mmCIF file of C-alpha atoms and ligand atoms in Angstrom:
data_model
loop_
_atom_site.group_PDB
_atom_site.id
_atom_site.type_symbol
_atom_site.label_atom_id
_atom_site.label_comp_id
_atom_site.label_asym_id
_atom_site.label_seq_id
_atom_site.Cartn_x
_atom_site.Cartn_y
_atom_site.Cartn_z
ATOM 1 C CA UNK I 1194 0.000 0.000 0.000
ATOM 2 C CA UNK I 1195 2.515 2.710 -0.957
ATOM 3 C CA UNK I 1196 1.503 6.171 0.105
ATOM 4 C CA UNK I 1197 2.932 9.599 -0.693
ATOM 5 C CA UNK I 1198 2.494 12.235 2.001
ATOM 6 C CA UNK I 1199 2.976 15.984 1.780
ATOM 7 C CA UNK I 1200 3.398 18.444 4.678
ATOM 8 C CA UNK I 1201 3.533 22.221 4.287
ATOM 9 C CA UNK I 1202 1.662 23.622 7.291
ATOM 10 C CA UNK I 1203 4.374 25.933 8.606
ATOM 11 C CA UNK I 1204 7.960 26.495 7.463
ATOM 12 C CA UNK I 1205 9.034 23.053 6.262
ATOM 13 C CA UNK I 1206 8.153 21.661 2.854
ATOM 14 C CA UNK I 1207 8.209 17.898 3.260
ATOM 15 C CA UNK I 1208 7.322 14.770 1.308
ATOM 16 C CA UNK I 1209 7.664 11.102 2.190
ATOM 17 C CA UNK I 1210 6.860 7.719 0.718
ATOM 18 C CA UNK I 1211 5.905 4.837 3.011
ATOM 19 C CA UNK I 1212 5.544 1.292 1.655
ATOM 20 C CA UNK I 1213 3.260 0.331 4.531
ATOM 21 C CA UNK I 1214 2.394 1.406 8.057
ATOM 22 C CA UNK I 1215 5.907 0.791 9.384
ATOM 23 C CA UNK I 1216 8.219 1.088 6.397
ATOM 24 C CA UNK I 1217 9.593 4.502 5.461
ATOM 25 C CA UNK I 1218 11.042 4.412 1.946
ATOM 26 C CA UNK I 1219 11.970 8.072 1.543
ATOM 27 C CA UNK I 1220 11.634 11.316 3.448
ATOM 28 C CA UNK I 1221 12.625 14.788 2.281
ATOM 29 C CA UNK I 1222 12.374 17.929 4.413
ATOM 30 C CA UNK I 1223 13.249 21.340 2.945
ATOM 31 C CA UNK I 1224 13.611 23.787 5.803
ATOM 32 C CA UNK I 1225 13.027 27.505 5.381
ATOM 33 C CA UNK I 1226 15.107 28.405 8.435
ATOM 34 C CA UNK I 1227 17.547 30.569 6.505
ATOM 35 C CA UNK I 1228 14.671 32.660 5.138
ATOM 36 C CA UNK I 1229 12.910 33.241 8.448
ATOM 37 C CA UNK I 1230 15.843 33.389 10.865
ATOM 38 C CA UNK I 1231 16.719 36.959 9.961
ATOM 39 C CA UNK I 1232 13.213 38.042 10.981
ATOM 40 C CA UNK I 1233 13.292 36.175 14.303
ATOM 41 C CA UNK I 1234 10.252 34.059 13.432
ATOM 42 C CA UNK I 1235 8.179 32.647 10.600
ATOM 43 C CA UNK I 1236 6.891 35.272 8.148
ATOM 44 C CA UNK I 1237 3.698 33.703 6.712
ATOM 45 C CA UNK I 1238 3.859 35.371 3.282
ATOM 46 C CA UNK I 1239 7.472 34.316 2.785
ATOM 47 C CA UNK I 1240 6.623 30.794 3.955
ATOM 48 C CA UNK I 1241 3.928 30.394 1.264
ATOM 49 C CA UNK I 1242 6.292 31.604 -1.447
ATOM 50 C CA UNK I 1243 9.050 29.259 -0.308
ATOM 51 C CA UNK I 1244 6.603 26.334 -0.333
ATOM 52 C CA UNK I 1245 5.646 27.233 -3.899
ATOM 53 C CA UNK I 1246 9.290 27.044 -4.956
ATOM 54 C CA UNK I 1247 10.073 23.879 -3.026
ATOM 55 C CA UNK I 1248 6.970 21.710 -3.362
ATOM 56 C CA UNK I 1249 7.590 20.237 -6.834
ATOM 57 C CA UNK I 1250 11.298 19.389 -6.360
ATOM 58 C CA UNK I 1251 10.683 18.036 -2.848
ATOM 59 C CA UNK I 1252 7.899 15.674 -3.988
ATOM 60 C CA UNK I 1253 9.921 14.595 -7.039
ATOM 61 C CA UNK I 1254 12.929 13.837 -4.886
ATOM 62 C CA UNK I 1255 10.844 11.797 -2.442
ATOM 63 C CA UNK I 1256 9.427 9.747 -5.347
ATOM 64 C CA UNK I 1257 12.843 9.390 -6.969
ATOM 65 C CA UNK I 1258 14.494 8.243 -3.729
ATOM 66 C CA UNK I 1259 11.684 5.741 -3.270
ATOM 67 C CA UNK I 1260 12.096 4.617 -6.874
ATOM 68 C CA UNK I 1261 8.354 4.784 -7.317
ATOM 69 C CA UNK I 1262 6.098 6.440 -9.903
ATOM 70 C CA UNK I 1263 2.900 8.314 -9.101
ATOM 71 C CA UNK I 1264 0.774 5.617 -10.770
ATOM 72 C CA UNK I 1265 2.147 3.005 -8.373
ATOM 73 C CA UNK I 1266 0.758 4.820 -5.331
ATOM 74 C CA UNK I 1267 -2.427 3.842 -3.520
ATOM 75 C CA UNK I 1268 -3.213 7.340 -2.277
ATOM 76 C CA UNK I 1269 -1.773 10.759 -1.493
ATOM 77 C CA UNK I 1270 -1.979 12.147 2.036
ATOM 78 C CA UNK I 1271 -1.614 15.805 2.900
ATOM 79 C CA UNK I 1272 -1.863 18.067 5.946
ATOM 80 C CA UNK I 1273 -5.084 20.096 5.766
ATOM 81 C CA UNK I 1274 -4.649 21.889 9.106
ATOM 82 C CA UNK I 1275 -3.957 23.356 11.556
ATOM 83 C CA UNK I 1276 -1.290 25.730 10.260
ATOM 84 C CA UNK I 1277 -0.688 28.865 8.238
ATOM 85 C CA UNK I 1278 -3.436 29.297 5.637
ATOM 86 C CA UNK I 1279 -1.158 30.167 2.711
ATOM 87 C CA UNK I 1280 1.322 27.419 3.562
ATOM 88 C CA UNK I 1281 -1.375 24.759 3.928
ATOM 89 C CA UNK I 1282 -2.904 25.770 0.600
ATOM 90 C CA UNK I 1283 0.303 25.074 -1.313
ATOM 91 C CA UNK I 1284 0.638 21.472 -0.151
ATOM 92 C CA UNK I 1285 -3.081 20.772 -0.258
ATOM 93 C CA UNK I 1286 -3.569 22.197 -3.747
ATOM 94 C CA UNK I 1287 -0.576 20.316 -5.093
ATOM 95 C CA UNK I 1288 -1.786 17.055 -3.543
ATOM 96 C CA UNK I 1289 -5.251 17.583 -5.026
ATOM 97 C CA UNK I 1290 -3.781 18.299 -8.465
ATOM 98 C CA UNK I 1291 -1.708 15.100 -8.332
ATOM 99 C CA UNK I 1292 -4.739 13.087 -7.185
ATOM 100 C CA UNK I 1293 -6.877 14.549 -9.955
ATOM 101 C CA UNK I 1294 -4.264 13.926 -12.627
ATOM 102 C CA UNK I 1295 -3.415 10.393 -11.483
ATOM 103 C CA UNK I 1296 -6.920 9.397 -10.303
ATOM 104 C CA UNK I 1297 -5.700 8.685 -6.805
ATOM 105 C CA UNK I 1298 -7.666 9.050 -3.571
ATOM 106 C CA UNK I 1299 -6.827 12.028 -1.365
ATOM 107 C CA UNK I 1300 -6.391 11.626 2.397
ATOM 108 C CA UNK I 1301 -6.389 14.784 4.517
ATOM 109 C CA UNK I 1302 -4.526 14.624 7.812
ATOM 110 C CA UNK I 1303 -4.589 16.728 10.979
ATOM 111 C CA UNK I 1304 -1.045 17.986 11.629
ATOM 112 C CA UNK I 1305 -1.318 17.377 15.394
ATOM 113 C CA UNK I 1306 -2.436 13.801 14.808
ATOM 114 C CA UNK I 1307 0.620 13.531 12.560
ATOM 115 C CA UNK I 1308 2.897 14.425 15.495
ATOM 116 C CA UNK I 1309 1.222 11.705 17.566
ATOM 117 C CA UNK I 1310 1.666 9.156 14.771
ATOM 118 C CA UNK I 1311 5.389 9.931 14.459
ATOM 119 C CA UNK I 1312 5.704 8.253 17.855
ATOM 120 C CA UNK I 1313 3.226 5.452 17.147
ATOM 121 C CA UNK I 1314 5.176 4.573 13.967
ATOM 122 C CA UNK I 1315 8.578 4.484 15.643
ATOM 123 C CA UNK I 1316 7.265 2.532 18.637
ATOM 124 C CA UNK I 1317 5.819 -0.058 16.250
ATOM 125 C CA UNK I 1318 9.116 -0.213 14.342
ATOM 126 C CA UNK I 1319 10.971 -0.769 17.622
ATOM 127 C CA UNK I 1320 8.661 -3.651 18.546
ATOM 128 C CA UNK I 1321 7.292 -1.797 21.584
ATOM 129 C CA UNK I 1322 3.920 -0.518 20.363
ATOM 130 C CA UNK I 1323 2.189 2.319 22.169
ATOM 131 C CA UNK I 1324 -0.465 0.964 24.519
ATOM 132 C CA UNK I 1325 -3.815 2.648 25.103
ATOM 133 C CA UNK I 1326 -5.078 4.660 26.842
ATOM 134 C CA UNK I 1327 -2.201 6.972 26.003
ATOM 135 C CA UNK I 1328 -1.478 10.511 27.081
ATOM 136 C CA UNK I 1329 -0.121 12.698 24.265
ATOM 137 C CA UNK I 1330 1.793 15.885 25.032
ATOM 138 C CA UNK I 1331 2.257 17.831 21.792
ATOM 139 C CA UNK I 1332 4.802 20.609 22.201
ATOM 140 C CA UNK I 1333 5.915 22.627 19.219
ATOM 141 C CA UNK I 1334 6.236 26.186 17.948
ATOM 142 C CA UNK I 1335 2.498 26.369 17.367
ATOM 143 C CA UNK I 1336 0.991 23.884 19.831
ATOM 144 C CA UNK I 1337 1.060 22.869 23.460
ATOM 145 C CA UNK I 1338 -1.703 20.339 23.962
ATOM 146 C CA UNK I 1339 -2.454 17.421 26.236
ATOM 147 C CA UNK I 1340 -4.718 14.754 24.763
ATOM 148 C CA UNK I 1341 -6.064 11.507 26.006
ATOM 149 C CA UNK I 1342 -6.001 8.848 23.267
ATOM 150 C CA UNK I 1343 -8.451 6.173 24.488
ATOM 151 C CA UNK I 1344 -7.744 4.090 21.419
ATOM 152 C CA UNK I 1345 -6.168 4.741 18.033
ATOM 153 C CA UNK I 1346 -7.775 7.811 16.466
ATOM 154 C CA UNK I 1347 -10.013 8.686 19.443
ATOM 155 C CA UNK I 1348 -8.857 11.842 21.204
ATOM 156 C CA UNK I 1349 -10.034 14.007 24.088
ATOM 157 C CA UNK I 1350 -8.445 17.377 24.788
ATOM 158 C CA UNK I 1351 -7.326 17.617 28.414
ATOM 159 C CA UNK I 1352 -5.457 20.920 28.378
ATOM 160 C CA UNK I 1353 -3.787 23.420 26.106
ATOM 161 C CA UNK I 1354 -1.871 26.654 26.221
ATOM 162 C CA UNK I 1355 -3.903 29.766 26.780
ATOM 163 C CA UNK I 1356 -1.305 31.982 25.144
ATOM 164 C CA UNK I 1357 2.156 31.106 23.808
ATOM 165 C CA UNK I 1358 3.118 27.581 22.779
ATOM 166 C CA UNK I 1359 6.151 26.089 24.542
ATOM 167 C CA UNK I 1360 8.324 26.355 21.405
ATOM 168 C CA UNK I 1361 7.133 29.906 20.903
ATOM 169 C CA UNK I 1362 8.341 30.731 24.435
ATOM 170 C CA UNK I 1363 11.789 29.300 23.575
ATOM 171 C CA UNK I 1364 11.796 31.329 20.353
ATOM 172 C CA UNK I 1365 10.694 34.594 22.001
ATOM 173 C CA UNK I 1366 13.206 34.328 24.851
ATOM 174 C CA UNK I 1367 15.994 33.544 22.377
ATOM 175 C CA UNK I 1368 15.029 36.505 20.209
ATOM 176 C CA UNK I 1369 14.908 38.810 23.211
ATOM 177 C CA UNK I 1370 18.407 37.768 24.285
ATOM 178 C CA UNK I 1371 19.912 37.940 20.796
ATOM 179 C CA UNK I 1372 20.184 34.193 20.088
ATOM 180 C CA UNK I 1373 18.272 34.293 16.786
ATOM 181 C CA UNK I 1374 15.620 31.887 15.507
ATOM 182 C CA UNK I 1375 14.689 29.162 16.255
ATOM 183 C CA UNK I 1376 15.421 29.493 19.942
ATOM 184 C CA UNK I 1377 14.830 25.939 21.154
ATOM 185 C CA UNK I 1378 17.954 24.253 19.803
ATOM 186 C CA UNK I 1379 20.391 26.933 21.015
ATOM 187 C CA UNK I 1380 18.837 27.258 24.485
ATOM 188 C CA UNK I 1381 18.851 23.453 24.734
ATOM 189 C CA UNK I 1382 22.592 23.343 23.993
ATOM 190 C CA UNK I 1383 23.521 26.256 26.281
ATOM 191 C CA UNK I 1384 21.293 25.458 29.280
ATOM 192 C CA UNK I 1385 23.607 22.698 30.621
ATOM 193 C CA UNK I 1386 26.338 25.360 31.059
ATOM 194 C CA UNK I 1387 24.121 27.394 33.403
ATOM 195 C CA UNK I 1388 22.672 26.737 36.853
ATOM 196 C CA UNK I 1389 18.895 26.989 37.223
ATOM 197 C CA UNK I 1390 19.192 29.481 40.084
ATOM 198 C CA UNK I 1391 16.969 32.310 38.781
ATOM 199 C CA UNK I 1392 13.500 32.183 40.344
ATOM 200 C CA UNK I 1393 10.916 32.746 37.619
ATOM 201 C CA UNK I 1394 7.544 33.159 39.229
ATOM 202 C CA UNK I 1395 4.568 32.213 37.137
ATOM 203 C CA UNK I 1396 1.194 33.802 37.555
ATOM 204 C CA UNK I 1397 -1.473 31.604 39.129
ATOM 205 C CA UNK I 1398 -4.099 30.397 36.681
ATOM 206 C CA UNK I 1399 -7.768 29.940 37.329
ATOM 207 C CA UNK I 1400 -9.863 27.349 35.527
ATOM 208 C CA UNK I 1401 -8.592 24.110 33.997
ATOM 209 C CA UNK I 1402 -5.459 23.112 35.966
ATOM 210 C CA UNK I 1403 -4.208 21.193 32.924
ATOM 211 C CA UNK I 1404 -4.019 24.326 30.764
ATOM 212 C CA UNK I 1405 -0.628 25.947 30.180
ATOM 213 C CA UNK I 1406 0.457 29.574 30.060
ATOM 214 C CA UNK I 1407 3.917 30.616 28.935
ATOM 215 C CA UNK I 1408 3.492 34.327 28.276
ATOM 216 C CA UNK I 1409 4.118 35.193 31.955
ATOM 217 C CA UNK I 1410 7.385 33.303 31.813
ATOM 218 C CA UNK I 1411 8.457 35.266 28.757
ATOM 219 C CA UNK I 1412 7.586 38.500 30.605
ATOM 220 C CA UNK I 1413 9.586 37.345 33.653
ATOM 221 C CA UNK I 1414 12.634 36.884 31.399
ATOM 222 C CA UNK I 1415 12.008 40.316 29.873
ATOM 223 C CA UNK I 1416 11.885 41.899 33.375
ATOM 224 C CA UNK I 1417 15.096 40.107 34.339
ATOM 225 C CA UNK I 1418 16.734 41.450 31.174
ATOM 226 C CA UNK I 1419 15.491 44.988 31.801
ATOM 227 C CA UNK I 1420 16.830 44.945 35.359
ATOM 228 C CA UNK I 1421 20.359 44.487 33.948
ATOM 229 C CA UNK I 1422 22.246 46.169 31.192
ATOM 230 C CA UNK I 1423 22.598 43.419 28.621
ATOM 231 C CA UNK I 1424 22.948 45.755 25.634
ATOM 232 C CA UNK I 1425 26.589 44.881 24.942
ATOM 233 C CA UNK I 1426 26.234 41.094 25.169
ATOM 234 C CA UNK I 1427 23.040 41.075 23.090
ATOM 235 C CA UNK I 1428 24.766 43.221 20.447
ATOM 236 C CA UNK I 1429 27.742 40.828 20.470
ATOM 237 C CA UNK I 1430 25.453 37.837 19.866
ATOM 238 C CA UNK I 1431 23.589 39.597 17.069
ATOM 239 C CA UNK I 1432 26.923 40.458 15.479
ATOM 240 C CA UNK I 1433 28.040 36.840 15.793
ATOM 241 C CA UNK I 1434 24.860 35.720 14.026
ATOM 242 C CA UNK I 1435 25.406 38.234 11.220
ATOM 243 C CA UNK I 1436 28.894 36.936 10.525
ATOM 244 C CA UNK I 1437 28.022 33.278 11.109
ATOM 245 C CA UNK I 1438 24.398 32.074 10.862
ATOM 246 C CA UNK I 1439 25.193 28.814 12.680
ATOM 247 C CA UNK I 1440 27.587 29.529 15.548
ATOM 248 C CA UNK I 1441 29.111 26.632 17.462
ATOM 249 C CA UNK I 1442 28.402 26.206 21.161
ATOM 250 C CA UNK I 1443 31.863 27.537 22.011
ATOM 251 C CA UNK I 1444 31.224 30.634 19.896
ATOM 252 C CA UNK I 1445 27.908 31.214 21.682
ATOM 253 C CA UNK I 1446 29.516 30.700 25.075
ATOM 254 C CA UNK I 1447 32.206 33.255 24.268
ATOM 255 C CA UNK I 1448 29.514 35.963 24.022
ATOM 256 C CA UNK I 1449 27.261 34.689 26.840
ATOM 257 C CA UNK I 1450 28.188 35.557 30.439
ATOM 258 C CA UNK I 1451 27.456 33.081 33.226
ATOM 259 C CA UNK I 1452 24.451 35.072 34.511
ATOM 260 C CA UNK I 1453 22.730 34.712 31.129
ATOM 261 C CA UNK I 1454 23.581 31.001 30.949
ATOM 262 C CA UNK I 1455 21.995 30.673 34.405
ATOM 263 C CA UNK I 1456 18.898 32.451 33.100
ATOM 264 C CA UNK I 1457 18.670 30.070 30.113
ATOM 265 C CA UNK I 1458 19.002 27.057 32.412
ATOM 266 C CA UNK I 1459 16.331 28.485 34.728
ATOM 267 C CA UNK I 1460 13.967 29.259 31.861
ATOM 268 C CA UNK I 1461 14.345 25.806 30.330
ATOM 269 C CA UNK I 1462 13.892 24.098 33.676
ATOM 270 C CA UNK I 1463 10.706 26.065 34.347
ATOM 271 C CA UNK I 1464 9.218 25.119 30.961
ATOM 272 C CA UNK I 1465 10.092 21.457 31.517
ATOM 273 C CA UNK I 1466 8.591 21.477 35.007
ATOM 274 C CA UNK I 1467 5.383 23.060 33.732
ATOM 275 C CA UNK I 1468 5.083 20.465 30.960
ATOM 276 C CA UNK I 1469 5.896 17.427 33.037
ATOM 277 C CA UNK I 1470 3.816 18.414 36.059
ATOM 278 C CA UNK I 1471 0.663 18.507 33.962
ATOM 279 C CA UNK I 1472 1.677 15.409 31.998
ATOM 280 C CA UNK I 1473 2.097 13.515 35.239
ATOM 281 C CA UNK I 1474 -1.238 14.628 36.709
ATOM 282 C CA UNK I 1475 -3.138 13.809 33.528
ATOM 283 C CA UNK I 1476 -1.361 10.472 32.965
ATOM 284 C CA UNK I 1477 -2.493 9.425 36.440
ATOM 285 C CA UNK I 1478 -5.983 10.794 35.879
ATOM 286 C CA UNK I 1479 -6.580 8.795 32.697
ATOM 287 C CA UNK I 1480 -4.604 5.787 33.957
ATOM 288 C CA UNK I 1481 -2.389 6.032 30.914
ATOM 289 C CA UNK I 1482 -0.436 2.995 29.794
ATOM 290 C CA UNK I 1483 1.848 5.160 27.605
ATOM 291 C CA UNK I 1484 2.916 8.785 27.463
ATOM 292 C CA UNK I 1485 3.683 10.213 24.023
ATOM 293 C CA UNK I 1486 5.717 13.423 23.776
ATOM 294 C CA UNK I 1487 6.005 14.898 20.283
ATOM 295 C CA UNK I 1488 6.540 18.131 18.322
ATOM 296 C CA UNK I 1489 9.684 20.253 17.888
ATOM 297 C CA UNK I 1490 10.179 20.813 21.640
ATOM 298 C CA UNK I 1491 10.338 17.019 22.093
ATOM 299 C CA UNK I 1492 13.894 17.383 20.703
ATOM 300 C CA UNK I 1493 14.864 19.131 23.940
ATOM 301 C CA UNK I 1494 17.448 17.026 25.740
ATOM 302 C CA UNK I 1495 16.532 18.476 29.143
ATOM 303 C CA UNK I 1496 12.892 17.509 28.604
ATOM 304 C CA UNK I 1497 13.848 13.996 27.489
ATOM 305 C CA UNK I 1498 16.109 13.460 30.498
ATOM 306 C CA UNK I 1499 13.564 14.897 32.936
ATOM 307 C CA UNK I 1500 10.694 12.855 31.457
ATOM 308 C CA UNK I 1501 12.658 9.658 31.878
ATOM 309 C CA UNK I 1502 13.461 10.572 35.483
ATOM 310 C CA UNK I 1503 9.979 11.820 36.335
ATOM 311 C CA UNK I 1504 7.734 9.451 38.170
ATOM 312 C CA UNK I 1505 5.384 8.945 35.280
ATOM 313 C CA UNK I 1506 3.179 5.922 35.834
ATOM 314 C CA UNK I 1507 4.024 4.255 32.494
ATOM 315 C CA UNK I 1508 6.408 4.113 29.535
ATOM 316 C CA UNK I 1509 7.340 7.447 27.907
ATOM 317 C CA UNK I 1510 7.845 7.618 24.149
ATOM 318 C CA UNK I 1511 9.741 10.355 22.304
ATOM 319 C CA UNK I 1512 10.250 10.412 18.536
ATOM 320 C CA UNK I 1513 13.766 10.507 17.130
ATOM 321 C CA UNK I 1514 14.794 14.154 16.477
ATOM 322 C CA UNK I 1515 14.119 13.859 12.707
ATOM 323 C CA UNK I 1516 10.508 12.910 13.404
ATOM 324 C CA UNK I 1517 10.049 15.386 16.282
ATOM 325 C CA UNK I 1518 10.038 18.478 14.101
ATOM 326 C CA UNK I 1519 7.740 18.826 11.094
ATOM 327 C CA UNK I 1520 8.083 16.091 8.469
ATOM 328 C CA UNK I 1521 5.887 14.136 6.071
ATOM 329 C CA UNK I 1522 6.567 10.644 7.469
ATOM 330 C CA UNK I 1523 4.257 11.460 10.377
ATOM 331 C CA UNK I 1524 1.531 12.589 7.964
ATOM 332 C CA UNK I 1525 1.779 9.299 6.071
ATOM 333 C CA UNK I 1526 1.748 7.381 9.352
ATOM 334 C CA UNK I 1527 -1.466 9.137 10.414
ATOM 335 C CA UNK I 1528 -2.993 8.501 6.978
ATOM 336 C CA UNK I 1529 -2.632 4.693 6.974
ATOM 337 C CA UNK I 1530 -5.581 4.020 9.325
ATOM 338 C CA UNK I 1531 -7.690 6.257 7.033
ATOM 339 C CA UNK I 1532 -6.449 4.388 3.965
ATOM 340 C CA UNK I 1533 -7.516 1.104 5.594
ATOM 341 C CA UNK I 1534 -10.983 2.542 6.285
ATOM 342 C CA UNK I 1535 -11.110 4.169 2.828
ATOM 343 C CA UNK I 1536 -11.736 7.444 4.628
ATOM 344 C CA UNK I 1537 -10.947 9.632 1.624
ATOM 345 C CA UNK I 1538 -11.507 13.373 1.123
ATOM 346 C CA UNK I 1539 -13.136 15.153 -1.771
ATOM 347 C CA UNK I 1540 -10.968 17.212 -4.081
ATOM 348 C CA UNK I 1541 -12.651 20.370 -2.778
ATOM 349 C CA UNK I 1542 -11.525 19.687 0.817
ATOM 350 C CA UNK I 1543 -10.641 23.053 2.374
ATOM 351 C CA UNK I 1544 -7.454 24.114 4.122
ATOM 352 C CA UNK I 1545 -8.324 24.425 7.822
ATOM 353 C CA UNK I 1546 -5.861 26.756 9.576
ATOM 354 C CA UNK I 1547 -7.687 26.371 12.914
ATOM 355 C CA UNK I 1548 -8.476 22.659 12.710
ATOM 356 C CA UNK I 1549 -8.651 21.005 16.125
ATOM 357 C CA UNK I 1550 -8.111 17.368 17.011
ATOM 358 C CA UNK I 1551 -10.704 17.095 19.754
HETATM 359 O O1 KG4 M 2255 7.166 20.859 15.327
HETATM 360 P P1 KG4 M 2255 7.915 22.035 14.813
HETATM 361 O O2 KG4 M 2255 9.005 21.789 13.797
HETATM 362 O O3 KG4 M 2255 6.949 23.080 14.145
HETATM 363 C C1 KG4 M 2255 5.687 23.396 14.603
HETATM 364 O O4 KG4 M 2255 4.722 22.618 14.333
HETATM 365 O O5 KG4 M 2255 5.617 24.420 15.333
HETATM 366 O O6 KG4 M 2255 8.499 22.812 16.098
HETATM 367 C C2 KG4 M 2255 9.317 23.936 15.990
HETATM 368 C C3 KG4 M 2255 9.552 24.464 17.408
HETATM 369 C C4 KG4 M 2255 10.304 25.794 17.466
HETATM 370 O O7 KG4 M 2255 9.615 26.660 18.344
HETATM 371 C C5 KG4 M 2255 11.659 25.413 18.040
HETATM 372 O O8 KG4 M 2255 12.275 26.431 18.801
HETATM 373 C C6 KG4 M 2255 11.297 24.229 18.910
HETATM 374 O O9 KG4 M 2255 10.319 23.524 18.173
HETATM 375 N N1 KG4 M 2255 12.458 23.355 19.124
HETATM 376 C C7 KG4 M 2255 12.987 23.134 20.345
HETATM 377 C C8 KG4 M 2255 14.119 22.309 20.142
HETATM 378 N N2 KG4 M 2255 14.216 22.035 18.800
HETATM 379 C C9 KG4 M 2255 13.184 22.687 18.202
HETATM 380 N N3 KG4 M 2255 12.630 23.569 21.569
HETATM 381 C C10 KG4 M 2255 13.374 23.193 22.612
HETATM 382 N N4 KG4 M 2255 14.484 22.409 22.488
HETATM 383 C C11 KG4 M 2255 14.888 21.950 21.287
HETATM 384 N N5 KG4 M 2255 15.965 21.173 21.184
HETATM 385 ZN ZN1 ZN M 2256 4.392 20.623 13.925
#
């Protein structure tokens, strides 16, 4: 049952071919980081244009690497939401055109369900399948959600961020301190050199105790920055980025005093504690037999280490880094159950920027 999947919901143009539910034959991801990094975040209009340039070569390369022709496919899967409207439209329209031309069924996939299936796929490949009920913590630049998965494909939202997503908090703090975009990877690498000694108080939230809020944390970092004169070190980091878009850790450390490293460690620890505290409560509440952590922030080594040490009541699954951030393998993986059920979409299926999973 070979399947081609296309993902273009944010700033990665990706295509993958899977031979079946557990066999990845090819996976191509074209990142737009170089385009967006100079703006300190994703610029939606630029993202759509980059997808337009990349989509045809990326899909061709995925097919070529898989040594498969379009007419040998059983279906084409594509992300229909949530995401940036213009970005989604590029992938969705291209997938529809291919389906129309090759008379193939179209399968539309929810991007968040894709992140969950990245883990389900790899767990199956490893011979340790995810057991249900599962708790899924999806943490990326656009999402911070806790879902209960009672069984495959059946989700209940337990909590979500009320403001910034966890990855967005990493990105905003990094931008504020002159570390460029995206912020997660650089903070992750620098945090071990600092001590988490800065107290970052978070505002108390009313309502659902499983909801998240990261905007107060970002403000706490801003206040900390304003209370000191960091102008020179921030300027030095921005200069470093101008001369070298991918500085090494040693180069970053040379322009980052210990106090700032301590702040990064404190910030990262606070985010991790917030995520894992709610994951633990909800895993117990739903009597989870597995905990799935996925999305770009799942790459964070501090989060991985802390999750393994935390007293979670069951096995914790993280995707490999390549499947943590946006990719098309996860979209194909989420499409296979729909292919089995022949749950196909019409060729007028809309892009759904605000699509929810539950
Ligand atoms: O899943 P993803 O590629 O795109 C979205 O769906 O948003 O996630 C990108 C996000 C960015 O905010 C980035 O800073 C964050 O994931 N990220 C990380 C790490 N690697 C990527 N955050 C913390 N630690 C990392 N190692
Ligand atoms: Zn994503």
